[in-house]
Coordinates of C-alpha atoms in Angstrom, one line a residue:
M419 CA 7.5 22.7 19.3
K420 CA 11.0 24.2 19.3
K421 CA 11.0 27.7 17.8
K422 CA 13.0 27.8 14.6
K423 CA 15.9 30.2 14.7
E424 CA 16.3 32.9 12.0
P425 CA 19.5 32.6 9.8
L426 CA 22.7 33.8 11.4
L427 CA 23.1 36.7 9.0
F428 CA 19.7 38.0 9.9
R429 CA 20.2 37.6 13.6
L430 CA 23.5 39.5 13.4
T431 CA 22.0 42.3 11.4
Y432 CA 19.1 42.5 13.8
K433 CA 21.3 42.7 16.9
T434 CA 23.6 45.2 15.3
I435 CA 20.8 47.6 14.2
K436 CA 19.0 47.3 17.5
L437 CA 22.3 48.0 19.4
F438 CA 22.7 51.4 17.7
Y439 CA 19.0 52.3 17.2
P440 CA 17.5 54.4 19.9
R441 CA 15.2 52.8 22.5
Y442 CA 11.6 53.9 22.5
K443 CA 9.2 54.2 25.4
V444 CA 5.7 52.8 24.7
E445 CA 2.8 54.4 26.4
C446 CA -0.8 53.1 26.2
L447 CA -3.9 55.2 27.1
E448 CA -5.6 52.1 28.3
P449 CA -4.7 48.4 28.7
L450 CA -4.5 46.6 25.3
S451 CA -7.0 44.0 24.4
D452 CA -6.3 40.4 23.5
D453 CA -4.0 39.8 20.6
G454 CA -5.2 39.5 17.0
N455 CA -6.1 43.1 16.1
I456 CA -4.9 46.0 13.8
Y457 CA -2.6 48.8 14.8
I458 CA -2.3 51.9 12.7
S459 CA 0.7 54.3 12.9
N460 CA 2.2 57.3 11.1
H461 CA 5.2 56.2 9.1
A462 CA 7.7 58.7 10.5
Q463 CA 10.0 57.9 7.5
L464 CA 11.8 54.7 8.5
H465 CA 11.3 55.2 12.2
G466 CA 7.6 54.0 12.3
P467 CA 8.5 50.5 11.0
L468 CA 11.8 50.3 12.8
G469 CA 10.6 51.6 16.2
N470 CA 7.6 49.3 16.2
Y471 CA 9.6 46.4 14.9
F472 CA 12.0 46.6 17.9
Y473 CA 9.7 47.9 20.7
F474 CA 6.0 47.1 20.0
P475 CA 4.9 45.4 23.2
K476 CA 2.9 42.5 21.7
K477 CA 3.2 39.8 19.0
R478 CA 3.1 41.5 15.7
Y479 CA 3.6 41.3 11.9
I480 CA 4.1 44.5 9.9
W481 CA 2.7 45.2 6.4
V482 CA 5.4 46.3 4.0
I483 CA 5.4 47.2 0.3
G484 CA 5.6 43.9 -1.5
Q485 CA 8.1 45.2 -4.1
M486 CA 10.7 45.6 -1.3
C487 CA 10.6 41.8 -0.6
N488 CA 11.3 40.9 -4.2
R489 CA 14.9 41.4 -5.3
K490 CA 14.0 42.1 -9.0
E491 CA 11.4 44.7 -8.0
V492 CA 13.4 46.7 -5.4
T493 CA 15.4 48.9 -7.7
P494 CA 12.6 50.2 -10.0
Y495 CA 10.4 50.7 -6.9
A496 CA 13.1 52.6 -5.0
M497 CA 14.0 54.8 -8.0
E498 CA 10.4 55.8 -8.4
D499 CA 9.2 56.0 -4.7
F500 CA 12.4 57.0 -2.8
W501 CA 14.5 58.9 -5.2
R502 CA 12.2 60.1 -7.9
F503 CA 13.1 63.8 -7.3
K504 CA 16.9 63.4 -7.2
S505 CA 18.9 65.3 -9.8
K506 CA 19.6 63.4 -13.0
Y507 CA 23.3 64.1 -12.4
V508 CA 23.3 61.9 -9.2
K509 CA 20.6 59.4 -9.9
W510 CA 23.1 56.9 -11.2
I511 CA 24.6 56.8 -7.8
Y512 CA 21.3 55.8 -6.2
Y513 CA 20.7 53.4 -9.0
L514 CA 24.0 51.6 -8.3
A515 CA 23.4 51.6 -4.5
S516 CA 19.9 50.2 -5.0
T517 CA 21.0 47.5 -7.4
L518 CA 24.2 46.4 -5.6
I519 CA 23.1 46.9 -1.9
L520 CA 19.5 47.6 -1.3
A521 CA 18.0 45.0 -3.7
P522 CA 19.9 41.9 -2.5
F523 CA 20.4 42.8 1.1
G524 CA 17.2 44.8 1.7
S525 CA 14.9 42.2 0.1
Y526 CA 16.6 39.5 2.2
L527 CA 16.0 41.3 5.5
F528 CA 12.3 42.1 4.6
R529 CA 11.7 38.4 3.7
K530 CA 13.2 37.1 6.9
A531 CA 11.7 39.7 9.3
K532 CA 8.1 39.3 10.6
T533 CA 6.6 41.2 7.7
I534 CA 3.6 40.7 5.3
P535 CA 4.3 41.8 1.7
V536 CA 1.5 44.0 0.4
Y537 CA 0.6 44.2 -3.3
K538 CA -1.9 46.2 -5.3
D539 CA -2.2 43.7 -8.1
G540 CA -3.4 40.0 -8.2
R541 CA -1.0 39.1 -5.5
L542 CA -3.2 40.9 -3.0
R543 CA -4.8 37.6 -2.4
H544 CA -1.5 36.4 -1.0
T545 CA -1.3 39.5 1.3
L546 CA -4.8 38.8 2.7
K547 CA -4.2 35.1 3.1
I548 CA -1.1 35.6 5.2
S549 CA -2.8 38.4 7.2
F550 CA -5.8 36.2 8.1
E551 CA -3.5 33.4 9.1
K552 CA -1.5 35.6 11.4
L553 CA -4.5 37.2 13.0
K554 CA -6.1 33.8 13.7
D555 CA -2.8 32.7 15.3
G556 CA -3.0 35.7 17.7
H557 CA -0.6 38.0 16.1
N558 CA -1.3 41.7 15.7
I559 CA -0.8 43.5 12.4
I560 CA 0.8 46.9 12.2
I561 CA -0.1 49.1 9.1
F562 CA 1.4 52.4 8.0
P563 CA -1.3 53.7 5.6
E564 CA -0.1 57.2 4.9
S565 CA -0.2 58.5 1.3
R566 CA 2.0 61.2 -0.1
N567 CA -0.7 63.9 0.4
P568 CA -0.4 66.0 3.6
Y569 CA -3.4 65.9 6.1
N570 CA -2.0 68.2 8.8
D571 CA 1.2 69.0 10.6
F572 CA 1.4 65.5 12.1
I573 CA 0.3 63.0 9.4
N574 CA -0.3 62.6 5.7
D575 CA -3.7 61.5 4.4
F576 CA -4.5 57.8 4.6
Q577 CA -5.1 55.1 2.0
V578 CA -8.4 53.6 3.0
H579 CA -8.8 50.0 1.7
F580 CA -6.9 48.4 4.6
V581 CA -10.3 48.6 6.5
D582 CA -11.6 46.0 4.1
L583 CA -9.4 43.5 5.8
A584 CA -11.8 43.6 8.8
K585 CA -14.8 42.9 6.6
Q586 CA -13.3 39.8 5.1
Y587 CA -12.0 38.6 8.5
Y588 CA -15.4 39.0 10.0
K589 CA -16.9 36.8 7.3
M590 CA -14.3 34.1 8.0
T591 CA -14.3 34.2 11.8
G592 CA -17.2 36.2 13.1
K593 CA -14.8 38.5 15.0
E594 CA -15.0 42.3 14.7
L595 CA -11.4 43.5 14.7
L596 CA -10.2 46.5 16.7
F597 CA -8.2 49.3 15.1
Y598 CA -5.8 51.0 17.4
P599 CA -4.3 54.4 16.6
M600 CA -0.6 54.9 17.3
Y601 CA 1.7 57.8 17.0
T602 CA 5.4 57.2 16.6
C603 CA 7.7 60.0 17.5
Y604 CA 11.4 59.5 16.7
E605 CA 12.6 62.8 18.1
L606 CA 11.1 62.1 21.6
R607 CA 11.7 58.3 21.3
K608 CA 8.0 57.5 22.0
I609 CA 5.2 55.3 20.7
I610 CA 1.8 56.2 22.0
I611 CA -1.1 53.8 21.6
G612 CA -4.6 55.3 21.8
R613 CA -8.0 53.9 22.3
P614 CA -9.3 51.5 19.7
I615 CA -12.3 51.6 17.4
R616 CA -14.2 48.4 16.6
F617 CA -15.2 47.4 13.1
N618 CA -19.0 47.3 12.9
S619 CA -20.1 44.4 10.7
N620 CA -23.6 45.8 10.4
N621 CA -22.5 48.9 8.5
K622 CA -21.9 49.1 4.8
I623 CA -18.1 48.9 4.1
E624 CA -18.1 52.4 2.4
D625 CA -19.5 53.9 5.7
E626 CA -17.1 51.9 7.8
R627 CA -14.1 53.0 5.8
Q628 CA -15.1 56.6 6.3
R629 CA -15.9 56.2 10.0
I630 CA -12.8 54.2 10.9
I631 CA -10.4 56.3 8.8
S632 CA -11.8 59.6 10.3
Y633 CA -11.4 58.3 13.8
L634 CA -7.9 57.0 13.3
K635 CA -6.6 60.2 11.6
E636 CA -8.1 62.4 14.3
S637 CA -6.9 60.2 17.1
I638 CA -3.4 59.9 15.8
T639 CA -3.3 63.7 15.4
E640 CA -4.4 64.1 19.0
L641 CA -1.7 61.8 20.2
G642 CA 0.9 63.8 18.3
M643 CA -0.5 67.1 19.7
S644 CA -0.3 65.7 23.3
L645 CA 3.5 65.5 23.1
P646 CA 5.9 68.3 23.7
R647 CA 6.8 70.3 20.5
H648 CA 8.7 68.1 18.0
T649 CA 9.6 67.9 14.4

């Protein structure tokens, strides 16, 4: 079957951004397994998603905030999440930029890119449905689970319920997913992929969340510490 081309506007935007965006070197501590697993990275502001979108070495879809894919929801989300601490005297500038540029153009790019919109309301079913389909088709899923709360000098603390994806996927397929830790460093132009941890279907999900999250946070921290000093 002939692969369907993305719209011209998206292809031009993609090529333009990639032309000016720095090239990353990807290092793996061991050979990567077959496709259809989960990769967990620090967010590194925009550089985690951008760096992995352009240079991740395998087939992948990226989890993104669902509101950024819906034109009507972009502005209220951006004003609360991105610019909540801006002075009231300049907030109107960000509101205009969000409404006139980010909402129409940003939501268009997110919808056309290989992303999966993530919701925390009833639309979560849609998130899981697409994720299961992509995993079964052999795509990997990249997740950036950091919260706003600092964990150490390298990462923020993690939201934990993405681990539940593995439980539901095991029920559907009998496959125990691998979770790979990744550290994305914009300053050094590197993405390091560590050794994975496998979901254990025999454990209670509460125990698996704690076990997997602890391993990923410590592993990503170690990957960051292994690099030369950076910001």
